Amino acid sequence: MAQLWGGRFTKETDRAVYDFNASILFDQKLLQQDIAGSTAHAKMLGASGILTEEETEAIVNGLAEILADVESGKLEISPKFEDVHSFVEATLTERIGEPGKKLHTGRSRNDQVALDMRLYCRDAADEIGELLLGLLQAIHNRMKETTDVYMPGFTHLQKAQPVTFAHHIGAYFEMFRRDYGRMKDLRKRMNECPLGAGALAGTTYPLDREMTATLLGFDCPTRNSMDSVSDRDYVIELLSALSLIHMHLSRFSEEIILWNSNEYRFIEMDDGFSTGSSIMPQKKNPDIAELVRGKTGRVYGALVSMLTTMKGIPLAYNKDMQEDKEMTFDAIETTKACLPLFTGMFVTMRLNPEVMKRSAMLGFTNATDAADYLVRKGMPFRDAHGVIGRLVLACIDKNCAIEDLSLDELKEISPVFEADLYDAVSLETCVEKRNTIGAPGKAAMERVIAENEAFLKEAEAK
């Protein structure tokens, strides 16, 4: 058992206790961040006169070699070490001798792991932000292509009013755009460096915390040493943002699953993003959408677990906080897997515009416009509402759309109807006359698409 402590103890830690306490099996994922933090710390110690130039060079070069050897497979991270910090320090000391023992001067594992987790979460926010941009670009491209693909809009999962496919998926563009903004916002809040806070009360060594923060790309050092080591708000905020991403992915997946069903047939999934049945040869299952929807619960679980872990912890560091890693790593990896797969599924799925349009017609999504037509002819709205209700019943009896009825059949219901009704209730008219900000009309959608284009270009440039 390789530990960074033991002088105070008179006997070995019980093996079961050691295994329960150890985190090397999962926190080895922080190796790159631990090496980066240790390198910056060593350079700062050297610049502050705490280490000699030779000691600093030996440590920095030794750390770089450890990282290179692990990444190449030449060096394996052994589970005999308690955590990744123990592994790095022990390996460094074994390789360079006495200077390796000086690396930990002026820091604690408490501020060290707080730094590693911030660096890891910061990298994750950047990566997930890029994946969100990829999905946003895919939605944007489809929006540009489908401003005249008509479909029913729903409330209560009942057909309500006609919209376009561009308008419908534009709602998801807004959701994922907010998710992208959250990644940027939370990254800024977490971008403060806790290294140098020590165990909880700083250190007597003349550390240059501003230098360390700058070397690691942080905006500034943290301002309270106790908060520095006991804060996991940034983890919770990241998990919260990931939960929102998955909620949006899950809602979109649910709709794609419905649209892909035989009852809807609005879309057809690409063979590359579908699976079959071992017993039913006709099946083509939307497994990717279902798995994305299912994995949402796992990310939610990480958020709730982390909130529960932190709710009763007094200041400052407590071992409970070791529980932040596995669940956070899993939620991040789950999100990084789901976003590109969902994007690929979305890009390759094929639309059935005629089926979508006919569904909107048979769902009487133009009924409100038909009532407005009668109002424009002078009929009170409440009376018009009743007339259109009877009109819909007649269509249901005949299994047809409003536009399928002859003028004579229309006049049997109300003599106010004239031939101009057909144009008034066509899906094209119903959609295109709705051009206020945020509406589905082509003019309104073109303004939104132009704004989205500018947003994506600006985001890509940063």
GROMACS .gro file of C-alpha atoms in nm:
model
  462
    1MET     CA    1   0.000   0.000   0.000
    2ALA     CA    2   0.161   0.324  -0.122
    3GLN     CA    3   0.045   0.627   0.075
    4LEU     CA    4   0.153   0.990   0.116
    5TRP     CA    5   0.104   0.972   0.492
    6GLY     CA    6   0.177   0.730   0.778
    7GLY     CA    7   0.418   0.893   1.023
    8ARG     CA    8   0.141   0.943   1.278
    9PHE     CA    9   0.031   0.578   1.258
   10THR     CA   10   0.177   0.277   1.437
   11LYS     CA   11   0.029   0.001   1.222
   12GLU     CA   12  -0.080  -0.061   0.867
   13THR     CA   13  -0.427   0.037   0.749
   14ASP     CA   14  -0.663  -0.260   0.733
   15ARG     CA   15  -0.667  -0.389   0.374
   16ALA     CA   16  -1.046  -0.358   0.343
   17VAL     CA   17  -1.034  -0.004   0.482
   18TYR     CA   18  -0.755   0.086   0.240
   19ASP     CA   19  -0.946  -0.049  -0.059
   20PHE     CA   20  -1.264   0.129   0.050
   21ASN     CA   21  -1.075   0.455   0.098
   22ALA     CA   22  -0.866   0.437  -0.221
   23SER     CA   23  -0.971   0.623  -0.535
   24ILE     CA   24  -0.695   0.521  -0.780
   25LEU     CA   25  -0.929   0.300  -0.985
   26PHE     CA   26  -1.131   0.600  -1.096
   27ASP     CA   27  -0.931   0.916  -1.023
   28GLN     CA   28  -0.652   0.798  -1.254
   29LYS     CA   29  -0.869   0.965  -1.516
   30LEU     CA   30  -0.731   1.290  -1.370
   31LEU     CA   31  -0.369   1.207  -1.456
   32GLN     CA   32  -0.333   1.470  -1.727
   33GLN     CA   33  -0.484   1.738  -1.504
   34ASP     CA   34  -0.273   1.628  -1.206
   35ILE     CA   35   0.045   1.650  -1.412
   36ALA     CA   36  -0.053   1.994  -1.546
   37GLY     CA   37  -0.126   2.123  -1.195
   38SER     CA   38   0.192   1.977  -1.052
   39THR     CA   39   0.399   2.125  -1.335
   40ALA     CA   40   0.254   2.473  -1.278
   41HIS     CA   41   0.304   2.437  -0.902
   42ALA     CA   42   0.669   2.337  -0.950
   43LYS     CA   43   0.736   2.629  -1.183
   44MET     CA   44   0.580   2.866  -0.932
   45LEU     CA   45   0.787   2.718  -0.646
   46GLY     CA   46   1.097   2.772  -0.855
   47ALA     CA   47   1.005   3.130  -0.945
   48SER     CA   48   0.932   3.201  -0.577
   49GLY     CA   49   1.274   3.075  -0.469
   50ILE     CA   50   1.135   2.775  -0.281
   51LEU     CA   51   1.294   2.532  -0.526
   52THR     CA   52   1.627   2.572  -0.700
   53GLU     CA   53   1.640   2.605  -1.077
   54GLU     CA   54   1.786   2.254  -1.102
   55GLU     CA   55   1.515   2.104  -0.879
   56THR     CA   56   1.243   2.277  -1.078
   57GLU     CA   57   1.382   2.153  -1.408
   58ALA     CA   58   1.414   1.798  -1.278
   59ILE     CA   59   1.055   1.796  -1.151
   60VAL     CA   60   0.905   1.951  -1.465
   61ASN     CA   61   1.093   1.715  -1.696
   62GLY     CA   62   1.014   1.417  -1.475
   63LEU     CA   63   0.643   1.495  -1.477
   64ALA     CA   64   0.642   1.530  -1.857
   65GLU     CA   65   0.812   1.191  -1.890
   66ILE     CA   66   0.559   1.023  -1.658
   67LEU     CA   67   0.268   1.155  -1.865
   68ALA     CA   68   0.433   1.050  -2.192
   69ASP     CA   69   0.511   0.703  -2.059
   70VAL     CA   70   0.155   0.645  -1.933
   71GLU     CA   71   0.001   0.768  -2.259
   72SER     CA   72   0.233   0.547  -2.466
   73GLY     CA   73   0.162   0.243  -2.249
   74LYS     CA   74   0.519   0.219  -2.127
   75LEU     CA   75   0.412   0.295  -1.769
   76GLU     CA   76   0.101   0.152  -1.604
   77ILE     CA   77  -0.087   0.321  -1.319
   78SER     CA   78  -0.075   0.064  -1.042
   79PRO     CA   79  -0.370   0.006  -0.805
   80LYS     CA   80  -0.119  -0.030  -0.519
   81PHE     CA   81  -0.131   0.350  -0.495
   82GLU     CA   82  -0.407   0.516  -0.295
   83ASP     CA   83  -0.484   0.778  -0.559
   84VAL     CA   84  -0.347   0.940  -0.872
   85HIS     CA   85  -0.160   1.201  -0.665
   86SER     CA   86   0.027   0.928  -0.475
   87PHE     CA   87   0.113   0.755  -0.801
   88VAL     CA   88   0.256   1.069  -0.959
   89GLU     CA   89   0.459   1.177  -0.658
   90ALA     CA   90   0.595   0.830  -0.582
   91THR     CA   91   0.687   0.763  -0.945
   92LEU     CA   92   0.850   1.105  -0.975
   93THR     CA   93   1.056   1.050  -0.659
   94GLU     CA   94   1.160   0.705  -0.775
   95ARG     CA   95   1.284   0.855  -1.102
   96ILE     CA   96   1.449   1.182  -0.994
   97GLY     CA   97   1.523   1.125  -0.626
   98GLU     CA   98   1.511   1.391  -0.353
   99PRO     CA   99   1.366   1.677  -0.565
  100GLY     CA  100   1.054   1.467  -0.615
  101LYS     CA  101   0.985   1.483  -0.242
  102LYS     CA  102   0.973   1.864  -0.262
  103LEU     CA  103   0.692   1.882  -0.518
  104HIS     CA  104   0.423   1.879  -0.251
  105THR     CA  105   0.567   2.183  -0.072
  106GLY     CA  106   0.296   2.440  -0.001
  107ARG     CA  107  -0.001   2.232  -0.110
  108SER     CA  108  -0.237   1.961   0.015
  109ARG     CA  109  -0.420   1.684  -0.162
  110ASN     CA  110  -0.730   1.887  -0.078
  111ASP     CA  111  -0.641   2.181  -0.300
  112GLN     CA  112  -0.471   1.946  -0.546
  113VAL     CA  113  -0.783   1.739  -0.613
  114ALA     CA  114  -0.998   2.054  -0.617
  115LEU     CA  115  -0.771   2.184  -0.893
  116ASP     CA  116  -0.775   1.858  -1.087
  117MET     CA  117  -1.155   1.843  -1.082
  118ARG     CA  118  -1.187   2.205  -1.195
  119LEU     CA  119  -0.947   2.143  -1.481
  120TYR     CA  120  -1.133   1.824  -1.580
  121CYS     CA  121  -1.475   1.991  -1.563
  122ARG     CA  122  -1.346   2.292  -1.753
  123ASP     CA  123  -1.216   2.068  -2.032
  124ALA     CA  124  -1.548   1.882  -2.036
  125ALA     CA  125  -1.745   2.206  -2.066
  126ASP     CA  126  -1.532   2.303  -2.367
  127GLU     CA  127  -1.573   1.964  -2.536
  128ILE     CA  128  -1.946   1.945  -2.474
  129GLY     CA  129  -1.986   2.303  -2.597
  130GLU     CA  130  -1.824   2.198  -2.926
  131LEU     CA  131  -2.052   1.895  -2.954
  132LEU     CA  132  -2.354   2.118  -2.895
  133LEU     CA  133  -2.236   2.347  -3.174
  134GLY     CA  134  -2.223   2.045  -3.405
  135LEU     CA  135  -2.581   1.956  -3.322
  136LEU     CA  136  -2.693   2.318  -3.356
  137GLN     CA  137  -2.531   2.336  -3.700
  138ALA     CA  138  -2.710   2.017  -3.805
  139ILE     CA  139  -3.048   2.152  -3.690
  140HIS     CA  140  -2.976   2.485  -3.859
  141ASN     CA  141  -2.897   2.314  -4.190
  142ARG     CA  142  -3.224   2.122  -4.178
  143MET     CA  143  -3.417   2.435  -4.088
  144LYS     CA  144  -3.289   2.606  -4.403
  145GLU     CA  145  -3.409   2.312  -4.613
  146THR     CA  146  -3.757   2.269  -4.463
  147THR     CA  147  -3.926   2.609  -4.435
  148ASP     CA  148  -4.198   2.480  -4.672
  149VAL     CA  149  -4.234   2.127  -4.531
  150TYR     CA  150  -4.573   2.140  -4.358
  151MET     CA  151  -4.669   1.929  -4.060
  152PRO     CA  152  -4.912   1.938  -3.770
  153GLY     CA  153  -4.816   2.124  -3.455
  154PHE     CA  154  -4.939   1.957  -3.137
  155THR     CA  155  -5.071   2.040  -2.793
  156HIS     CA  156  -5.161   1.756  -2.554
  157LEU     CA  157  -5.024   1.530  -2.832
  158GLN     CA  158  -5.334   1.631  -3.031
  159LYS     CA  159  -5.302   1.796  -3.370
  160ALA     CA  160  -5.355   2.166  -3.318
  161GLN     CA  161  -5.232   2.407  -3.588
  162PRO     CA  162  -5.012   2.372  -3.896
  163VAL     CA  163  -4.643   2.456  -3.873
  164THR     CA  164  -4.335   2.366  -4.074
  165PHE     CA  165  -4.068   2.113  -3.993
  166ALA     CA  166  -3.821   2.403  -3.980
  167HIS     CA  167  -4.032   2.576  -3.716
  168HIS     CA  168  -4.076   2.259  -3.511
  169ILE     CA  169  -3.706   2.171  -3.496
  170GLY     CA  170  -3.629   2.540  -3.447
  171ALA     CA  171  -3.771   2.498  -3.097
  172TYR     CA  172  -3.493   2.247  -3.028
  173PHE     CA  173  -3.238   2.486  -3.175
  174GLU     CA  174  -3.343   2.733  -2.904
  175MET     CA  175  -3.311   2.467  -2.632
  176PHE     CA  176  -2.964   2.356  -2.736
  177ARG     CA  177  -2.858   2.716  -2.787
  178ARG     CA  178  -2.944   2.780  -2.421
  179ASP     CA  179  -2.748   2.467  -2.329
  180TYR     CA  180  -2.448   2.602  -2.517
  181GLY     CA  181  -2.481   2.931  -2.329
  182ARG     CA  182  -2.491   2.744  -1.998
  183MET     CA  183  -2.164   2.569  -2.085
  184LYS     CA  184  -2.002   2.907  -2.145
  185ASP     CA  185  -2.151   3.060  -1.830
  186LEU     CA  186  -2.056   2.780  -1.592
  187ARG     CA  187  -1.707   2.758  -1.740
  188LYS     CA  188  -1.650   3.122  -1.650
  189ARG     CA  189  -1.770   3.069  -1.293
  190MET     CA  190  -1.548   2.763  -1.240
  191ASN     CA  191  -1.242   2.931  -1.392
  192GLU     CA  192  -1.079   3.025  -1.060
  193CYS     CA  193  -0.771   2.842  -0.934
  194PRO     CA  194  -0.788   2.672  -0.589
  195LEU     CA  195  -0.424   2.560  -0.588
  196GLY     CA  196  -0.237   2.721  -0.299
  197ALA     CA  197  -0.531   2.702  -0.060
  198GLY     CA  198  -0.356   2.415   0.119
  199ALA     CA  199  -0.562   2.183   0.333
  200LEU     CA  200  -0.798   2.467   0.429
  201ALA     CA  201  -0.597   2.760   0.569
  202GLY     CA  202  -0.339   2.846   0.307
  203THR     CA  203   0.032   2.811   0.377
  204THR     CA  204   0.323   3.002   0.529
  205TYR     CA  205   0.528   2.957   0.211
  206PRO     CA  206   0.543   3.267  -0.012
  207LEU     CA  207   0.337   3.116  -0.294
  208ASP     CA  208   0.254   3.321  -0.601
  209ARG     CA  209  -0.102   3.206  -0.656
  210GLU     CA  210  -0.157   3.454  -0.937
  211MET     CA  211   0.128   3.295  -1.130
  212THR     CA  212  -0.012   2.946  -1.083
  213ALA     CA  213  -0.355   3.061  -1.195
  214THR     CA  214  -0.210   3.224  -1.506
  215LEU     CA  215  -0.001   2.920  -1.598
  216LEU     CA  216  -0.313   2.702  -1.584
  217GLY     CA  217  -0.533   2.940  -1.780
  218PHE     CA  218  -0.751   3.051  -1.489
  219ASP     CA  219  -0.886   3.404  -1.458
  220CYS     CA  220  -0.771   3.441  -1.098
  221PRO     CA  221  -0.703   3.249  -0.776
  222THR     CA  222  -0.994   3.158  -0.549
  223ARG     CA  223  -1.054   3.410  -0.270
  224ASN     CA  224  -1.119   3.192   0.035
  225SER     CA  225  -0.905   2.891   0.119
  226MET     CA  226  -1.181   2.703   0.303
  227ASP     CA  227  -1.425   2.747   0.017
  228SER     CA  228  -1.150   2.654  -0.229
  229VAL     CA  229  -1.119   2.298  -0.100
  230SER     CA  230  -1.482   2.237  -0.002
  231ASP     CA  231  -1.659   2.388  -0.304
  232ARG     CA  232  -1.817   2.151  -0.553
  233ASP     CA  233  -2.074   2.399  -0.686
  234TYR     CA  234  -1.904   2.386  -1.023
  235VAL     CA  235  -1.953   2.008  -1.038
  236ILE     CA  236  -2.320   2.041  -0.944
  237GLU     CA  237  -2.370   2.323  -1.192
  238LEU     CA  238  -2.211   2.116  -1.468
  239LEU     CA  239  -2.427   1.815  -1.380
  240SER     CA  240  -2.734   2.039  -1.378
  241ALA     CA  241  -2.646   2.172  -1.724
  242LEU     CA  242  -2.584   1.817  -1.849
  243SER     CA  243  -2.923   1.714  -1.710
  244LEU     CA  244  -3.089   1.992  -1.910
  245ILE     CA  245  -2.905   1.883  -2.224
  246HIS     CA  246  -3.032   1.530  -2.171
  247MET     CA  247  -3.384   1.648  -2.103
  248HIS     CA  248  -3.380   1.822  -2.441
  249LEU     CA  249  -3.220   1.523  -2.613
  250SER     CA  250  -3.480   1.297  -2.452
  251ARG     CA  251  -3.774   1.511  -2.563
  252PHE     CA  252  -3.639   1.524  -2.917
  253SER     CA  253  -3.573   1.149  -2.911
  254GLU     CA  254  -3.930   1.085  -2.799
  255GLU     CA  255  -4.065   1.280  -3.095
  256ILE     CA  256  -3.833   1.104  -3.339
  257ILE     CA  257  -3.948   0.769  -3.201
  258LEU     CA  258  -4.311   0.870  -3.254
  259TRP     CA  259  -4.247   1.013  -3.600
  260ASN     CA  260  -4.066   0.693  -3.700
  261SER     CA  261  -4.359   0.470  -3.599
  262ASN     CA  262  -4.592   0.310  -3.855
  263GLU     CA  263  -4.876   0.523  -3.722
  264TYR     CA  264  -4.695   0.850  -3.802
  265ARG     CA  265  -4.445   0.769  -4.080
  266PHE     CA  266  -4.323   1.131  -4.076
  267ILE     CA  267  -3.963   1.013  -4.098
  268GLU     CA  268  -3.759   0.702  -4.169
  269MET     CA  269  -3.448   0.625  -3.972
  270ASP     CA  270  -3.130   0.551  -4.162
  271ASP     CA  271  -3.021   0.186  -4.155
  272GLY     CA  272  -2.691   0.290  -3.998
  273PHE     CA  273  -2.872   0.428  -3.695
  274SER     CA  274  -3.131   0.153  -3.653
  275THR     CA  275  -3.136  -0.209  -3.542
  276GLY     CA  276  -3.356  -0.510  -3.619
  277SER     CA  277  -3.531  -0.781  -3.424
  278SER     CA  278  -3.396  -1.130  -3.360
  279ILE     CA  279  -3.740  -1.279  -3.420
  280MET     CA  280  -3.947  -1.026  -3.619
  281PRO     CA  281  -3.782  -0.967  -3.958
  282GLN     CA  282  -3.997  -0.665  -4.046
  283LYS     CA  283  -3.876  -0.456  -3.752
  284LYS     CA  284  -3.654  -0.148  -3.781
  285ASN     CA  285  -3.605  -0.009  -3.433
  286PRO     CA  286  -3.495   0.346  -3.337
  287ASP     CA  287  -3.253   0.214  -3.075
  288ILE     CA  288  -3.022   0.517  -3.070
  289ALA     CA  289  -3.312   0.751  -2.989
  290GLU     CA  290  -3.434   0.509  -2.722
  291LEU     CA  291  -3.090   0.475  -2.564
  292VAL     CA  292  -3.037   0.851  -2.561
  293ARG     CA  293  -3.376   0.887  -2.395
  294GLY     CA  294  -3.288   0.614  -2.145
  295LYS     CA  295  -2.949   0.753  -2.049
  296THR     CA  296  -3.114   1.074  -1.933
  297GLY     CA  297  -3.207   0.903  -1.605
  298ARG     CA  298  -2.846   0.812  -1.544
  299VAL     CA  299  -2.733   1.175  -1.576
  300TYR     CA  300  -3.019   1.292  -1.354
  301GLY     CA  301  -2.904   1.034  -1.099
  302ALA     CA  302  -2.556   1.186  -1.090
  303LEU     CA  303  -2.700   1.530  -1.021
  304VAL     CA  304  -2.930   1.412  -0.742
  305SER     CA  305  -2.653   1.200  -0.591
  306MET     CA  306  -2.410   1.492  -0.586
  307LEU     CA  307  -2.664   1.730  -0.434
  308THR     CA  308  -2.741   1.471  -0.166
  309THR     CA  309  -2.372   1.410  -0.094
  310MET     CA  310  -2.300   1.781  -0.045
  311LYS     CA  311  -2.608   1.884   0.151
  312GLY     CA  312  -2.479   1.801   0.501
  313ILE     CA  313  -2.103   1.849   0.476
  314PRO     CA  314  -1.949   2.103   0.716
  315LEU     CA  315  -1.646   2.310   0.621
  316ALA     CA  316  -1.391   2.233   0.500
  317TYR     CA  317  -1.287   1.916   0.312
  318ASN     CA  318  -1.452   1.584   0.402
  319LYS     CA  319  -1.391   1.242   0.247
  320ASP     CA  320  -1.754   1.228   0.131
  321MET     CA  321  -1.646   1.462  -0.147
  322GLN     CA  322  -1.447   1.182  -0.308
  323GLU     CA  323  -1.788   1.064  -0.433
  324ASP     CA  324  -1.793   1.353  -0.680
  325LYS     CA  325  -1.569   1.179  -0.931
  326GLU     CA  326  -1.724   0.856  -1.054
  327MET     CA  327  -2.070   1.002  -1.107
  328THR     CA  328  -1.935   1.315  -1.273
  329PHE     CA  329  -1.702   1.121  -1.500
  330ASP     CA  330  -1.990   0.895  -1.602
  331ALA     CA  331  -2.229   1.184  -1.672
  332ILE     CA  332  -1.967   1.363  -1.882
  333GLU     CA  333  -1.879   1.051  -2.083
  334THR     CA  334  -2.247   0.971  -2.131
  335THR     CA  335  -2.313   1.319  -2.268
  336LYS     CA  336  -2.006   1.309  -2.491
  337ALA     CA  337  -2.131   0.979  -2.635
  338CYS     CA  338  -2.495   1.080  -2.679
  339LEU     CA  339  -2.450   1.415  -2.854
  340PRO     CA  340  -2.257   1.298  -3.163
  341LEU     CA  341  -2.469   0.983  -3.198
  342PHE     CA  342  -2.790   1.184  -3.179
  343THR     CA  343  -2.650   1.434  -3.430
  344GLY     CA  344  -2.562   1.155  -3.674
  345MET     CA  345  -2.907   0.999  -3.636
  346PHE     CA  346  -3.075   1.335  -3.694
  347VAL     CA  347  -2.866   1.422  -4.000
  348THR     CA  348  -2.931   1.088  -4.172
  349MET     CA  349  -3.304   1.046  -4.103
  350ARG     CA  350  -3.527   1.097  -4.408
  351LEU     CA  351  -3.847   1.305  -4.407
  352ASN     CA  352  -4.180   1.210  -4.566
  353PRO     CA  353  -4.318   1.558  -4.646
  354GLU     CA  354  -4.638   1.438  -4.814
  355VAL     CA  355  -4.729   1.217  -4.519
  356MET     CA  356  -4.663   1.506  -4.280
  357LYS     CA  357  -4.873   1.746  -4.484
  358ARG     CA  358  -5.165   1.504  -4.520
  359SER     CA  359  -5.154   1.437  -4.145
  360ALA     CA  360  -5.189   1.810  -4.081
  361MET     CA  361  -5.487   1.827  -4.317
  362LEU     CA  362  -5.667   1.523  -4.174
  363GLY     CA  363  -5.598   1.651  -3.825
  364PHE     CA  364  -5.795   1.969  -3.905
  365THR     CA  365  -5.505   2.187  -3.799
  366ASN     CA  366  -5.657   2.460  -4.018
  367ALA     CA  367  -5.984   2.464  -3.821
  368THR     CA  368  -5.893   2.784  -3.637
  369ASP     CA  369  -5.823   2.954  -3.969
  370ALA     CA  370  -6.158   2.831  -4.101
  371ALA     CA  371  -6.328   2.993  -3.801
  372ASP     CA  372  -6.133   3.315  -3.865
  373TYR     CA  373  -6.255   3.300  -4.226
  374LEU     CA  374  -6.617   3.307  -4.106
  375VAL     CA  375  -6.540   3.590  -3.866
  376ARG     CA  376  -6.398   3.795  -4.151
  377LYS     CA  377  -6.729   3.730  -4.331
  378GLY     CA  378  -6.912   3.894  -4.040
  379MET     CA  379  -7.004   3.595  -3.824
  380PRO     CA  380  -6.944   3.629  -3.446
  381PHE     CA  381  -6.651   3.413  -3.335
  382ARG     CA  382  -6.858   3.201  -3.096
  383ASP     CA  383  -7.101   3.114  -3.376
  384ALA     CA  384  -6.810   3.051  -3.613
  385HIS     CA  385  -6.657   2.817  -3.356
  386GLY     CA  386  -6.978   2.610  -3.352
  387VAL     CA  387  -7.003   2.600  -3.732
  388ILE     CA  388  -6.646   2.475  -3.770
  389GLY     CA  389  -6.711   2.214  -3.501
  390ARG     CA  390  -6.997   2.076  -3.713
  391LEU     CA  391  -6.776   2.098  -4.020
  392VAL     CA  392  -6.510   1.888  -3.852
  393LEU     CA  393  -6.770   1.627  -3.751
  394ALA     CA  394  -6.886   1.606  -4.113
  395CYS     CA  395  -6.527   1.550  -4.228
  396ILE     CA  396  -6.473   1.281  -3.966
  397ASP     CA  397  -6.785   1.102  -4.093
  398LYS     CA  398  -6.651   1.118  -4.449
  399ASN     CA  399  -6.290   1.048  -4.344
  400CYS     CA  400  -6.163   1.351  -4.531
  401ALA     CA  401  -5.999   1.690  -4.480
  402ILE     CA  402  -6.184   2.024  -4.490
  403GLU     CA  403  -6.030   2.095  -4.830
  404ASP     CA  404  -6.172   1.766  -4.966
  405LEU     CA  405  -6.535   1.877  -4.926
  406SER     CA  406  -6.711   2.024  -5.225
  407LEU     CA  407  -6.850   2.379  -5.208
  408ASP     CA  408  -7.205   2.236  -5.202
  409GLU     CA  409  -7.116   2.022  -4.902
  410LEU     CA  410  -6.967   2.324  -4.731
  411LYS     CA  411  -7.278   2.533  -4.792
  412GLU     CA  412  -7.496   2.264  -4.637
  413ILE     CA  413  -7.315   2.341  -4.313
  414SER     CA  414  -7.316   2.721  -4.360
  415PRO     CA  415  -7.423   2.936  -4.655
  416VAL     CA  416  -7.145   3.180  -4.566
  417PHE     CA  417  -6.885   2.952  -4.718
  418GLU     CA  418  -6.761   3.050  -5.064
  419ALA     CA  419  -6.494   2.917  -5.299
  420ASP     CA  420  -6.232   3.143  -5.144
  421LEU     CA  421  -6.240   2.920  -4.835
  422TYR     CA  422  -6.009   2.670  -5.004
  423ASP     CA  423  -5.731   2.922  -5.032
  424ALA     CA  424  -5.800   3.059  -4.683
  425VAL     CA  425  -5.757   2.718  -4.518
  426SER     CA  426  -5.475   2.578  -4.729
  427LEU     CA  427  -5.176   2.487  -4.512
  428GLU     CA  428  -4.961   2.724  -4.713
  429THR     CA  429  -5.190   3.016  -4.634
  430CYS     CA  430  -5.236   2.916  -4.270
  431VAL     CA  431  -4.860   2.908  -4.214
  432GLU     CA  432  -4.741   3.188  -4.440
  433LYS     CA  433  -4.968   3.455  -4.294
  434ARG     CA  434  -4.814   3.397  -3.950
  435ASN     CA  435  -4.507   3.618  -3.965
  436THR     CA  436  -4.476   3.779  -3.624
  437ILE     CA  437  -4.146   3.720  -3.445
  438GLY     CA  438  -4.117   3.352  -3.356
  439ALA     CA  439  -4.401   3.236  -3.585
  440PRO     CA  440  -4.371   2.966  -3.855
  441GLY     CA  441  -4.426   3.185  -4.163
  442LYS     CA  442  -4.142   3.179  -4.414
  443ALA     CA  443  -4.055   3.547  -4.373
  444ALA     CA  444  -4.038   3.508  -3.994
  445MET     CA  445  -3.838   3.187  -4.024
  446GLU     CA  446  -3.589   3.343  -4.264
  447ARG     CA  447  -3.518   3.615  -4.008
  448VAL     CA  448  -3.460   3.354  -3.739
  449ILE     CA  449  -3.241   3.144  -3.967
  450ALA     CA  450  -3.028   3.449  -4.048
  451GLU     CA  451  -2.988   3.521  -3.675
  452ASN     CA  452  -2.895   3.158  -3.611
  453GLU     CA  453  -2.638   3.175  -3.889
  454ALA     CA  454  -2.476   3.478  -3.729
  455PHE     CA  455  -2.478   3.312  -3.386
  456LEU     CA  456  -2.309   2.997  -3.519
  457LYS     CA  457  -2.043   3.193  -3.705
  458GLU     CA  458  -1.964   3.396  -3.394
  459ALA     CA  459  -1.953   3.085  -3.175
  460GLU     CA  460  -1.723   2.901  -3.416
  461ALA     CA  461  -1.490   3.200  -3.428
  462LYS     CA  462  -1.437   3.205  -3.050
   0.00000   0.00000   0.00000
